[in-house]
Coordinates of C-alpha atoms (C1' of nucleotides) in Angstrom, one line a residue:
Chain D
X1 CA 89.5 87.3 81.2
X2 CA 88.0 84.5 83.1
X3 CA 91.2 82.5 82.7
X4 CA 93.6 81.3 85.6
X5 CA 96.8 82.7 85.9
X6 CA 98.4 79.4 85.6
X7 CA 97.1 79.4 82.2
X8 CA 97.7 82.6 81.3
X9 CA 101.6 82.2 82.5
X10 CA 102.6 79.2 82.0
X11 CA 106.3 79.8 82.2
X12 CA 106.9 82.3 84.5
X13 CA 108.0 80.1 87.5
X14 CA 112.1 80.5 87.8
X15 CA 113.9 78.2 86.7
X16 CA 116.9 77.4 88.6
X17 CA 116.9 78.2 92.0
X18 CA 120.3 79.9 92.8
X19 CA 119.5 82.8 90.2
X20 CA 121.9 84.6 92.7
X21 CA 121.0 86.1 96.5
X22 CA 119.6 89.4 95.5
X23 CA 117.9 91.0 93.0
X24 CA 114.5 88.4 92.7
X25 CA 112.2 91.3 93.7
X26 CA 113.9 93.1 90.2
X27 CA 113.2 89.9 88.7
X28 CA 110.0 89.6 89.5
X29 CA 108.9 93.1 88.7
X30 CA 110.9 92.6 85.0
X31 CA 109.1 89.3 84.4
X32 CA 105.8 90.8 84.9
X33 CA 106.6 94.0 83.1
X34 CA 107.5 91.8 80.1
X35 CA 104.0 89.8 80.1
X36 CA 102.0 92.9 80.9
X37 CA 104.2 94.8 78.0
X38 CA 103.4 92.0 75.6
X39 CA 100.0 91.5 76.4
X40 CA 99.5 88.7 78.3
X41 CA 98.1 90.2 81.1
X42 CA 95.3 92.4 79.9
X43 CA 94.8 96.4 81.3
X44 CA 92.4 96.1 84.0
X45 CA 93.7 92.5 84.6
X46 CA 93.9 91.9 89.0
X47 CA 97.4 90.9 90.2
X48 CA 96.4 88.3 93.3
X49 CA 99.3 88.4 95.6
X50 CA 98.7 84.8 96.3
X51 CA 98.5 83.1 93.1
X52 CA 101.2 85.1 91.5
X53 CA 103.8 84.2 94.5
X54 CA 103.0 80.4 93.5
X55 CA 103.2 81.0 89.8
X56 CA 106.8 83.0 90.2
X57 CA 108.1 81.3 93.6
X58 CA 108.6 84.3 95.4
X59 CA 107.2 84.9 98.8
X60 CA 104.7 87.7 99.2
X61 CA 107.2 90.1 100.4
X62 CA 109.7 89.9 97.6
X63 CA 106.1 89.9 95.4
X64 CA 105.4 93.6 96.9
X65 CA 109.0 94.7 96.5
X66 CA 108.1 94.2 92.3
X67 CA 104.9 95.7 92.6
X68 CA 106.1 98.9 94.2
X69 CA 108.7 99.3 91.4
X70 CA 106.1 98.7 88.6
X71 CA 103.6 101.3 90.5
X72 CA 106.2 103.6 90.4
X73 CA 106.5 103.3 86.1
X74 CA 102.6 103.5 85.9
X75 CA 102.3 100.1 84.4
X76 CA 100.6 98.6 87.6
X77 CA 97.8 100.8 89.7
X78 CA 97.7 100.3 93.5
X79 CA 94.0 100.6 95.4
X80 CA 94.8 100.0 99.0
X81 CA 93.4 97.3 100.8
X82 CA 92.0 96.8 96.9
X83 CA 95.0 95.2 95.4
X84 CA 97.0 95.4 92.1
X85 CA 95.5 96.3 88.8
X86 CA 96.9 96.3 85.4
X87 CA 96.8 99.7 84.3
X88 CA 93.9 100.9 82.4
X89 CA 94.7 104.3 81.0
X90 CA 92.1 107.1 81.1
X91 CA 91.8 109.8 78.7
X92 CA 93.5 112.1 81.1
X93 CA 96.4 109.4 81.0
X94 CA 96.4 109.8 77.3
X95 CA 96.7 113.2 77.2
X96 CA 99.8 113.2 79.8
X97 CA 101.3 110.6 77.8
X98 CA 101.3 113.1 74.8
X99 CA 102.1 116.2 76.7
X100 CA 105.0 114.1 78.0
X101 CA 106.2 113.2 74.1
X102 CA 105.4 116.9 72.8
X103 CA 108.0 118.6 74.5
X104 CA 110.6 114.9 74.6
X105 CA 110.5 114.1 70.9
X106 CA 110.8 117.9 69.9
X107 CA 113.5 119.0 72.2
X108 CA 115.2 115.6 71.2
X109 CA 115.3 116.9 67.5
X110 CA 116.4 120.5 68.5
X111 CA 119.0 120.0 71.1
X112 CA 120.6 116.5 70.6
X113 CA 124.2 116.8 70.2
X114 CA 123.8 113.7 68.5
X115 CA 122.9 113.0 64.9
X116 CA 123.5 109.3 64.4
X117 CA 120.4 108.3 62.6
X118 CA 121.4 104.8 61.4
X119 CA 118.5 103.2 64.4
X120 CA 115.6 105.8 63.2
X121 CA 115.9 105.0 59.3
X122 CA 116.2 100.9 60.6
X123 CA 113.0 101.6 62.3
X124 CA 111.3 102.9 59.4
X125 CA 112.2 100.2 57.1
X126 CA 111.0 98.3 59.6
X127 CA 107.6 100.1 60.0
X128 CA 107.8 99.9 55.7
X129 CA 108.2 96.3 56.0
X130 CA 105.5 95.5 58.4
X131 CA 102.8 97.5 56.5
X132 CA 103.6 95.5 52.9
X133 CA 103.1 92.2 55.4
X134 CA 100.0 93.9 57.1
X135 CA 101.8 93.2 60.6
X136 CA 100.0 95.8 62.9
X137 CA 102.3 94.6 66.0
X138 CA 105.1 95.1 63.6
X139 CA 104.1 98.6 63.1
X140 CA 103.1 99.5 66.1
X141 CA 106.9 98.1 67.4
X142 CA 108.8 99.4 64.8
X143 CA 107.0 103.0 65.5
X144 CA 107.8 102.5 69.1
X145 CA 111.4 102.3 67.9
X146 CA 111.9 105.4 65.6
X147 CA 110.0 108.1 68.7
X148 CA 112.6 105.9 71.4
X149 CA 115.5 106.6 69.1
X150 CA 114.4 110.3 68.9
X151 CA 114.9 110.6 72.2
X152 CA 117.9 108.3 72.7
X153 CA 119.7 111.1 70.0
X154 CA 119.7 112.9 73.5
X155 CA 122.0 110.2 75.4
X156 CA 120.4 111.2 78.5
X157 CA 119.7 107.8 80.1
X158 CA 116.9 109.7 82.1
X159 CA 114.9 111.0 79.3
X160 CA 115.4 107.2 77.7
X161 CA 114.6 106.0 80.3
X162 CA 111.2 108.5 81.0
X163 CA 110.2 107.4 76.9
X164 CA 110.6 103.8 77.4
X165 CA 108.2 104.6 80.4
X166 CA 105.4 106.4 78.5
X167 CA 106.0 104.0 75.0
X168 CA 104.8 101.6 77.4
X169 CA 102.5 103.1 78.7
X170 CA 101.3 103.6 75.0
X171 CA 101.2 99.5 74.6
X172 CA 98.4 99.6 77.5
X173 CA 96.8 102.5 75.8
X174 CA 96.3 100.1 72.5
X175 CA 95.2 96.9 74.7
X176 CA 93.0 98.5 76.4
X177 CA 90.6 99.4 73.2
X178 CA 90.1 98.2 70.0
X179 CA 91.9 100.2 68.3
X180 CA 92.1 100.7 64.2
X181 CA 94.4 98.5 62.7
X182 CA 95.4 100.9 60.4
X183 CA 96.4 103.5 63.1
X184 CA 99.7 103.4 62.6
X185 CA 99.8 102.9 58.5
X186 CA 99.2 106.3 57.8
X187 CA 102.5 107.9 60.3
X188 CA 105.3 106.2 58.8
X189 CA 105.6 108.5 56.2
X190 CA 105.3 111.4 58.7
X191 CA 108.4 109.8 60.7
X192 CA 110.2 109.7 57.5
X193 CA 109.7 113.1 57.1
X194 CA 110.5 114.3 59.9
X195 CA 113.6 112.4 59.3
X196 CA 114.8 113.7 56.1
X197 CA 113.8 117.2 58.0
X198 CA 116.2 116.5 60.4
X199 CA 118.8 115.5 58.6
X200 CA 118.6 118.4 55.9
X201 CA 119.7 120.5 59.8
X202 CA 116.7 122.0 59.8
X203 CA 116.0 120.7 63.7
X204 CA 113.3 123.9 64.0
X205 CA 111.0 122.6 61.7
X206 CA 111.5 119.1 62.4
X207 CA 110.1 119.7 65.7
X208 CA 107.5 121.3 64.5
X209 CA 106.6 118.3 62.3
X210 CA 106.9 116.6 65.3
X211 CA 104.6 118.1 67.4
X212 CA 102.1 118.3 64.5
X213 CA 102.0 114.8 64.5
X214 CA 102.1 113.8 67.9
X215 CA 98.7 116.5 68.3
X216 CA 97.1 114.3 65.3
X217 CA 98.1 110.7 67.2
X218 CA 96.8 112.1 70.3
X219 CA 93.3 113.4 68.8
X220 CA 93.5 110.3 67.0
X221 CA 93.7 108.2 69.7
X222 CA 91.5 110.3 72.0
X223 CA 88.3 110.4 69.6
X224 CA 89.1 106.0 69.6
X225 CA 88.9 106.0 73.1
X226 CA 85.9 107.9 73.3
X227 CA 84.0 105.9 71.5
X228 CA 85.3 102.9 73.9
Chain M
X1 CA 130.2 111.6 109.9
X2 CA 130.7 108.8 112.8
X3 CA 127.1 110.0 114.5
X4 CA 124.6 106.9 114.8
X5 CA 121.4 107.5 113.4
X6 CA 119.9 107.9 116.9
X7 CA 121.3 111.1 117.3
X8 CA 121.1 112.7 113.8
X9 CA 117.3 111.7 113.6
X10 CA 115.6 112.3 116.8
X11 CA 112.4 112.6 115.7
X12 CA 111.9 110.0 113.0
X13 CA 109.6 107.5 114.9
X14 CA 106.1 107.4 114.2
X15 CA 104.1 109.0 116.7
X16 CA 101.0 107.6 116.3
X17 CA 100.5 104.0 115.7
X18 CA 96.8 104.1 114.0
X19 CA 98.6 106.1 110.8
X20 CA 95.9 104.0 109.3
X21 CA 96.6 100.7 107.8
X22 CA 98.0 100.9 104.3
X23 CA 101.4 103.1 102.9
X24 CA 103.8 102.8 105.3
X25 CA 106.1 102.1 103.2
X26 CA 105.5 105.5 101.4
X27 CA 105.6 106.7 104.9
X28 CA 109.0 105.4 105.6
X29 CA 110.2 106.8 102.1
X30 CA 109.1 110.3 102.6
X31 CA 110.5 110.2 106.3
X32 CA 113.7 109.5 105.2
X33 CA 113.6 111.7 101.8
X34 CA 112.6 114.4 103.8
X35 CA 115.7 114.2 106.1
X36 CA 118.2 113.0 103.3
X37 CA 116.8 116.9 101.6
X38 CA 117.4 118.8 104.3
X39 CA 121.3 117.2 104.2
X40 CA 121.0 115.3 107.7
X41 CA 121.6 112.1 106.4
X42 CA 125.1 112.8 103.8
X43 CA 125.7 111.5 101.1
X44 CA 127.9 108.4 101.3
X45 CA 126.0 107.9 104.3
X46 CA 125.0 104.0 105.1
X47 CA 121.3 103.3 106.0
X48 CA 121.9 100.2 107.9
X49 CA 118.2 98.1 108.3
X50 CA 118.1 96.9 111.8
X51 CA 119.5 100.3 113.4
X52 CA 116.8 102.1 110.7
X53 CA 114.2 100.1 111.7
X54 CA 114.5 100.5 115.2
X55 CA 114.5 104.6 114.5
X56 CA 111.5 104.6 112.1
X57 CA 109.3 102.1 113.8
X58 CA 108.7 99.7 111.0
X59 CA 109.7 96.7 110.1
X60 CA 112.7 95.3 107.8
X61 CA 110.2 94.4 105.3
X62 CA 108.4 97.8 105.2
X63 CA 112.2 99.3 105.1
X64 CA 113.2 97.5 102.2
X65 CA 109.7 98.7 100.3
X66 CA 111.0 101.9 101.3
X67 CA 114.5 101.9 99.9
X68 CA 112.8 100.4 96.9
X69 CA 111.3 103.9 96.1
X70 CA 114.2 106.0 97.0
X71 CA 116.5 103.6 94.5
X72 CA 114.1 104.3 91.7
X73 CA 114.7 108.4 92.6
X74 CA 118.2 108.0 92.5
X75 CA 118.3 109.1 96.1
X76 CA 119.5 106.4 97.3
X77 CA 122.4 103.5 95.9
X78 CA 121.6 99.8 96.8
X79 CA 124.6 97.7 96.9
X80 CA 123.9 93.9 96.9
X81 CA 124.9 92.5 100.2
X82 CA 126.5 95.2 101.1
X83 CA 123.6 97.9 101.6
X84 CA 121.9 100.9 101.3
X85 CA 123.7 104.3 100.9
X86 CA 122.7 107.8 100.3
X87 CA 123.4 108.6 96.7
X88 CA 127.1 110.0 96.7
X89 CA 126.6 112.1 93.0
X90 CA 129.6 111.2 90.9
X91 CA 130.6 113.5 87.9
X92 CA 128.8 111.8 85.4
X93 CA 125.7 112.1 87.8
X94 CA 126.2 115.6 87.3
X95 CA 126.6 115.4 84.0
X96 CA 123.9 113.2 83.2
X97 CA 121.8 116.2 85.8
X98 CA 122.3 119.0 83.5
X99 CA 121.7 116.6 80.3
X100 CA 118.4 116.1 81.7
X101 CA 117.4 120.3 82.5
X102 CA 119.1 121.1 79.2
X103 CA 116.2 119.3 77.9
X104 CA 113.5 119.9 80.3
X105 CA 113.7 123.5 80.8
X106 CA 114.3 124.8 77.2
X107 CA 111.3 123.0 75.7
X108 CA 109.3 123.7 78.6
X109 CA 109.9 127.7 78.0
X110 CA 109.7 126.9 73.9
X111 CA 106.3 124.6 73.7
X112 CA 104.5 125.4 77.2
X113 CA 101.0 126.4 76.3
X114 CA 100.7 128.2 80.1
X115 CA 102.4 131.4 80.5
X116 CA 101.6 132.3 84.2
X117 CA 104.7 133.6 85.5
X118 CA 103.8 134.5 89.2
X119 CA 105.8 132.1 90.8
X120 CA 108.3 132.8 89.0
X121 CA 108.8 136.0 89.8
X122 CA 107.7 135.1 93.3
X123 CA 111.0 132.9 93.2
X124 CA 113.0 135.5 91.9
X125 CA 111.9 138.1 94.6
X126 CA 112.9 135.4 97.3
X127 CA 116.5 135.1 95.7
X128 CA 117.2 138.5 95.6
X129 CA 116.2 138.7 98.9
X130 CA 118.3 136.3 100.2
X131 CA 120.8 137.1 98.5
X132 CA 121.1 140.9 100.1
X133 CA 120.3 138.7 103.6
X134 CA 123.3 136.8 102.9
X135 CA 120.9 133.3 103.0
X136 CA 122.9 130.7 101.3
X137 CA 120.0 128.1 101.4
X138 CA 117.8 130.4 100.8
X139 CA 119.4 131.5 97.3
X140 CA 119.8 127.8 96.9
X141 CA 116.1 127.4 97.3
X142 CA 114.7 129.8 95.6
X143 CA 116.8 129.2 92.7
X144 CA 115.7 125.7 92.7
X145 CA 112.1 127.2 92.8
X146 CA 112.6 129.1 89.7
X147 CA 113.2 126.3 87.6
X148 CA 110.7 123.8 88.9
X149 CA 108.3 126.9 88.1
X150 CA 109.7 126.5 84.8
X151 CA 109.3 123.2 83.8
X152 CA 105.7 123.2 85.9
X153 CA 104.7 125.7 82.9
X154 CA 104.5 122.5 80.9
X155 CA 101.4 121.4 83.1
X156 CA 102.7 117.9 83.4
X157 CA 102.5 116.1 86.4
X158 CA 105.4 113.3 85.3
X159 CA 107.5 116.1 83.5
X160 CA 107.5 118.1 87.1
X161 CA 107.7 115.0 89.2
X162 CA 111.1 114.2 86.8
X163 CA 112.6 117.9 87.8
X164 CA 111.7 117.6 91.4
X165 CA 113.9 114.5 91.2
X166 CA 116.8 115.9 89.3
X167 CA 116.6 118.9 91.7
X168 CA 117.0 116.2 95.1
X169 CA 119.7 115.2 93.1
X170 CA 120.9 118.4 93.1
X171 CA 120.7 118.8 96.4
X172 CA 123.2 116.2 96.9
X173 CA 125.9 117.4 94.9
X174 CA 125.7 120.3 96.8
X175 CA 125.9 118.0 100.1
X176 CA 128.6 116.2 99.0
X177 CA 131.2 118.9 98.5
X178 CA 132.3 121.9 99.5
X179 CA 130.3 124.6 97.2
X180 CA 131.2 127.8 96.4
X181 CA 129.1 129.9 98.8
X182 CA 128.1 132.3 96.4
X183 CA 127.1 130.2 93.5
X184 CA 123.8 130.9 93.2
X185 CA 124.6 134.6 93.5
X186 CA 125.1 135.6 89.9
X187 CA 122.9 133.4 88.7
X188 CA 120.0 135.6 90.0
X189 CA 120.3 137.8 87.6
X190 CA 120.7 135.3 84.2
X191 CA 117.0 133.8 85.6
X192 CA 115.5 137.0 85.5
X193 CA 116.8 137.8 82.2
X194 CA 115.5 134.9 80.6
X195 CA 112.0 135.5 82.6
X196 CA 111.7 138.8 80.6
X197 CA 112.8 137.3 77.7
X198 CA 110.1 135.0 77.8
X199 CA 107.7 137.1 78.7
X200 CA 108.0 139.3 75.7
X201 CA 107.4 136.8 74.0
X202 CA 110.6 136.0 72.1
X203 CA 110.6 132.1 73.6
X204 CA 113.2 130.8 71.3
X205 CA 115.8 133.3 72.5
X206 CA 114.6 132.6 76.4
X207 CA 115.5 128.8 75.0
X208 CA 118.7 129.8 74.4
X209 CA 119.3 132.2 77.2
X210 CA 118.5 128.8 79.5
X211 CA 121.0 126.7 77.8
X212 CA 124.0 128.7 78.0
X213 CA 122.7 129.4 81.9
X214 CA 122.5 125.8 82.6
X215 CA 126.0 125.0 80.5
X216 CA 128.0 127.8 82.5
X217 CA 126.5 126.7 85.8
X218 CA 127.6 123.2 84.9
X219 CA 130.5 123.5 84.5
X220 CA 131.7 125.6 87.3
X221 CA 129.8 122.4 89.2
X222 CA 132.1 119.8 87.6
X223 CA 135.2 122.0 88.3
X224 CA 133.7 122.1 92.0
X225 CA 133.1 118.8 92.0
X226 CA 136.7 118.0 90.5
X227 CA 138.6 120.2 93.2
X228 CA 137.0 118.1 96.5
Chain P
dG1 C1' 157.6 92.2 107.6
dT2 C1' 154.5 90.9 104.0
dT3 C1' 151.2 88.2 101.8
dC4 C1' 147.9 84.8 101.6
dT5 C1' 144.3 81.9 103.5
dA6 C1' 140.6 80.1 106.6
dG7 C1' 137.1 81.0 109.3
dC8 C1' 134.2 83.9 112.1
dA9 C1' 131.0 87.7 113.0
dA10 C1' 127.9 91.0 111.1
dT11 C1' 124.7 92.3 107.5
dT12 C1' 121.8 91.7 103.7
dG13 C1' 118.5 88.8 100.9
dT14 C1' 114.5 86.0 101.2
dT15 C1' 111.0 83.2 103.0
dC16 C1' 107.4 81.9 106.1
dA17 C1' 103.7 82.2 109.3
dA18 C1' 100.8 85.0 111.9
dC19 C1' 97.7 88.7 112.9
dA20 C1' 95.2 93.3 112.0
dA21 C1' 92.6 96.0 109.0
dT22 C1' 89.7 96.4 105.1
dC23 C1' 86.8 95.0 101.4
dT24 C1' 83.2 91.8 99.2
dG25 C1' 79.2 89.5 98.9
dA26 C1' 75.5 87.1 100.6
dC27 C1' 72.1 86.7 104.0
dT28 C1' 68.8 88.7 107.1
dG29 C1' 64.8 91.1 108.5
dA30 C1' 61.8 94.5 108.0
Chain F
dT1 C1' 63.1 96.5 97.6
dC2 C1' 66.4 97.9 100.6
dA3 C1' 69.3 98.9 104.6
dG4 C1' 72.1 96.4 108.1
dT5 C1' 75.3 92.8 109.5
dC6 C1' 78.2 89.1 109.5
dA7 C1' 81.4 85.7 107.8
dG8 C1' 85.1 84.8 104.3
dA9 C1' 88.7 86.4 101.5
dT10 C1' 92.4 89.5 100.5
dT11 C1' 95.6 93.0 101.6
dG12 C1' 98.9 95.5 105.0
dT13 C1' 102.4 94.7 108.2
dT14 C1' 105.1 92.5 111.5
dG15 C1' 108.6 89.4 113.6
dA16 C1' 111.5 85.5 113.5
dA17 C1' 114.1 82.4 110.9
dC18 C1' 117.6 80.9 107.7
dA19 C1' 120.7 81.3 103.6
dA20 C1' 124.2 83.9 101.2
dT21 C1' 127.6 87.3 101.0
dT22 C1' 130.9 90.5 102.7
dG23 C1' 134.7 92.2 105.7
dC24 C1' 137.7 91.4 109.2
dT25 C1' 141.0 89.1 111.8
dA26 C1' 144.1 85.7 113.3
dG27 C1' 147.4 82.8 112.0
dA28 C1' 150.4 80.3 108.6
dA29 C1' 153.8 80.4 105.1
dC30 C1' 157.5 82.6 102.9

DNA sequence: GTTCTAGCAATTGTTCAACAATCTGACTGA
DNA sequence: TCAGTCAGATTGTTGAACAATTGCTAGAAC
């Protein structure tokens, strides 16, 4: 964690200058999301307003315009006069995030009008595919996948909008331990059944599937923080 | 609606200048949430910078950091070069509104581990009461206290702070047209059905009790909406 | 009279430079 | 060793400046 920002991003700088006259505090705020969402910028990790207006070629104002939006989606953590931190989740963030998904995911499966499933059983081959290669990040993202597209089945942009939020959130969770690398072998085959569930119409125990296994990912993940 | 801002918010400027030396940009948002709730700035309404600035005693900079915020809650709609305006709910906003509660408030009455009713009841005494004193806002509000108490049985802080926004939302549609004074009337009485409901016990009925509630109210909300 | 266009004024988007307030860390003196 | 204090760095906020965009208006063309 002792390296520069300059090496950490080396192409964050914009590129052409007339990106268009509005918008570069969005800009900013997505480019940094997508770094901090893919691991490049560590929980815990101290946003320097200075540096990071030279690095994107923003001015400090525009710079604060992005952090406020990424404060406001939990992905950045604010101490004033302090600066801007990288999120490092607590336990007590852990546990919101899965009180959060306990009542999304299952009301998702109960209530959805929707029952387009072609995105959840892509996400499990996916998940399949990724443990036969022994790709954790292509677990992890293809898991990520099947619990957002339980909640798109609701077509609420909000509630997508609220899980892409937390399943971020979730990345954070994972960077900021060392987690098992098997943590997520064992799950697929509860998403698949909780799909077939589904699909058979019975939504009631789907959920309750659902919530079985979100409990199990959150003690899971709990007892891994725990020990550090 | 040709008022300037001078004379609809008298009392917006900040009184003491030592507020203390961080947040004023959360200052400024809350300021003007505050008045946008209580339905002195309507919806449609412009929030021109200089003329704002002048009113709230902070600078365009701090403004913009502001507007920031209230774009993220919806309450507010930035047009690129052309401005900020408060949010003017369109059907779809309504509809995507009662997506959202449909949700919320079900699986918060189906999976909530708390069962402390108080304020519930609390709320509904309040409606009732306003409603024999004729209190329009007052039905309004307590009605919108009953189902924040609903969704706060779910004990999360992000799950409430998503129904307090929907419910500012709410507040807008009813702003922006002429409502039905006695909407919230028979209403009343469909929350405290589904409160005893719950409370014996039988959760998955009180689900269902909630839905249809939140269906018939919204669409006597899109007719509304559809007449002016 | 209508429609199109050029250009001007007003407003927003963004940057820059300055200063005030606060934190950090190191140095001091018991 | 341990408080106190003092400079240096960083954040919070401001005001002014300039660029880009929009909307309006006054004519020009038909």
């Amino acid at each position: 964690m002792g390296m520069t920002l300059d090496e950490i991003l080396p192409d964050l700088r914009r590129q052409s200058v007339d990106v268009r006259h509005a918008e570069t505090g969005l800009w900013a705020a997505s480019m940094l999301r997508e770094h901090i969402s893919a691991g490049q910028l560590a929980p815990g990790a101290k946003l320097s307003e200075e540096p990071l207006c030279e690095v994107l070629g923003v001015s400090r104002n525009t710079l604060r315009e992005a952090f406020a939006t990424l404060a406001q989606e939990h992905i950045v953590t604010r101490i004033p006069n302090r600066g801007v931190f990288v999120t490092r989740p607590t336990a007590d963030d852990i546990r919101e995030i899965y009180r959060v998904r306990r009542f999304l995911e299952p009301a998702a499966l109960t209530w959805s009008t929707d029952a387009k499933t072609d995105t959840l059983h892509a996400a499990i081959a996916r998940a399949r595919a990724a443990r036969t290669a022994g790709s954790v990040p292509g677990m992890a993202s293809a898991n990520q996948d099947f619990h957002a597209g339980v909640v798109a089945l609701t077509k609420s942009d909000r509630l997508g909008a609220q899980m892409t939020q937390v399943l971020a959130e979730m990345r954070l969770v994972f960077y900021s331990m060392v987690a098992d690398p098997l943590f997520h072998a064992p799950y697929i085959d509860d998403n698949a059944d909780i799909l077939s569930t589904f699909e058979s119409g019975e939504r009631a125990e789907a959920a309750t599937l659902m919530v079985d296994y979100l409990r199990r990912a959150e003690t899971q993940l709990l007892a891994a923080h725990a020990r550090g």
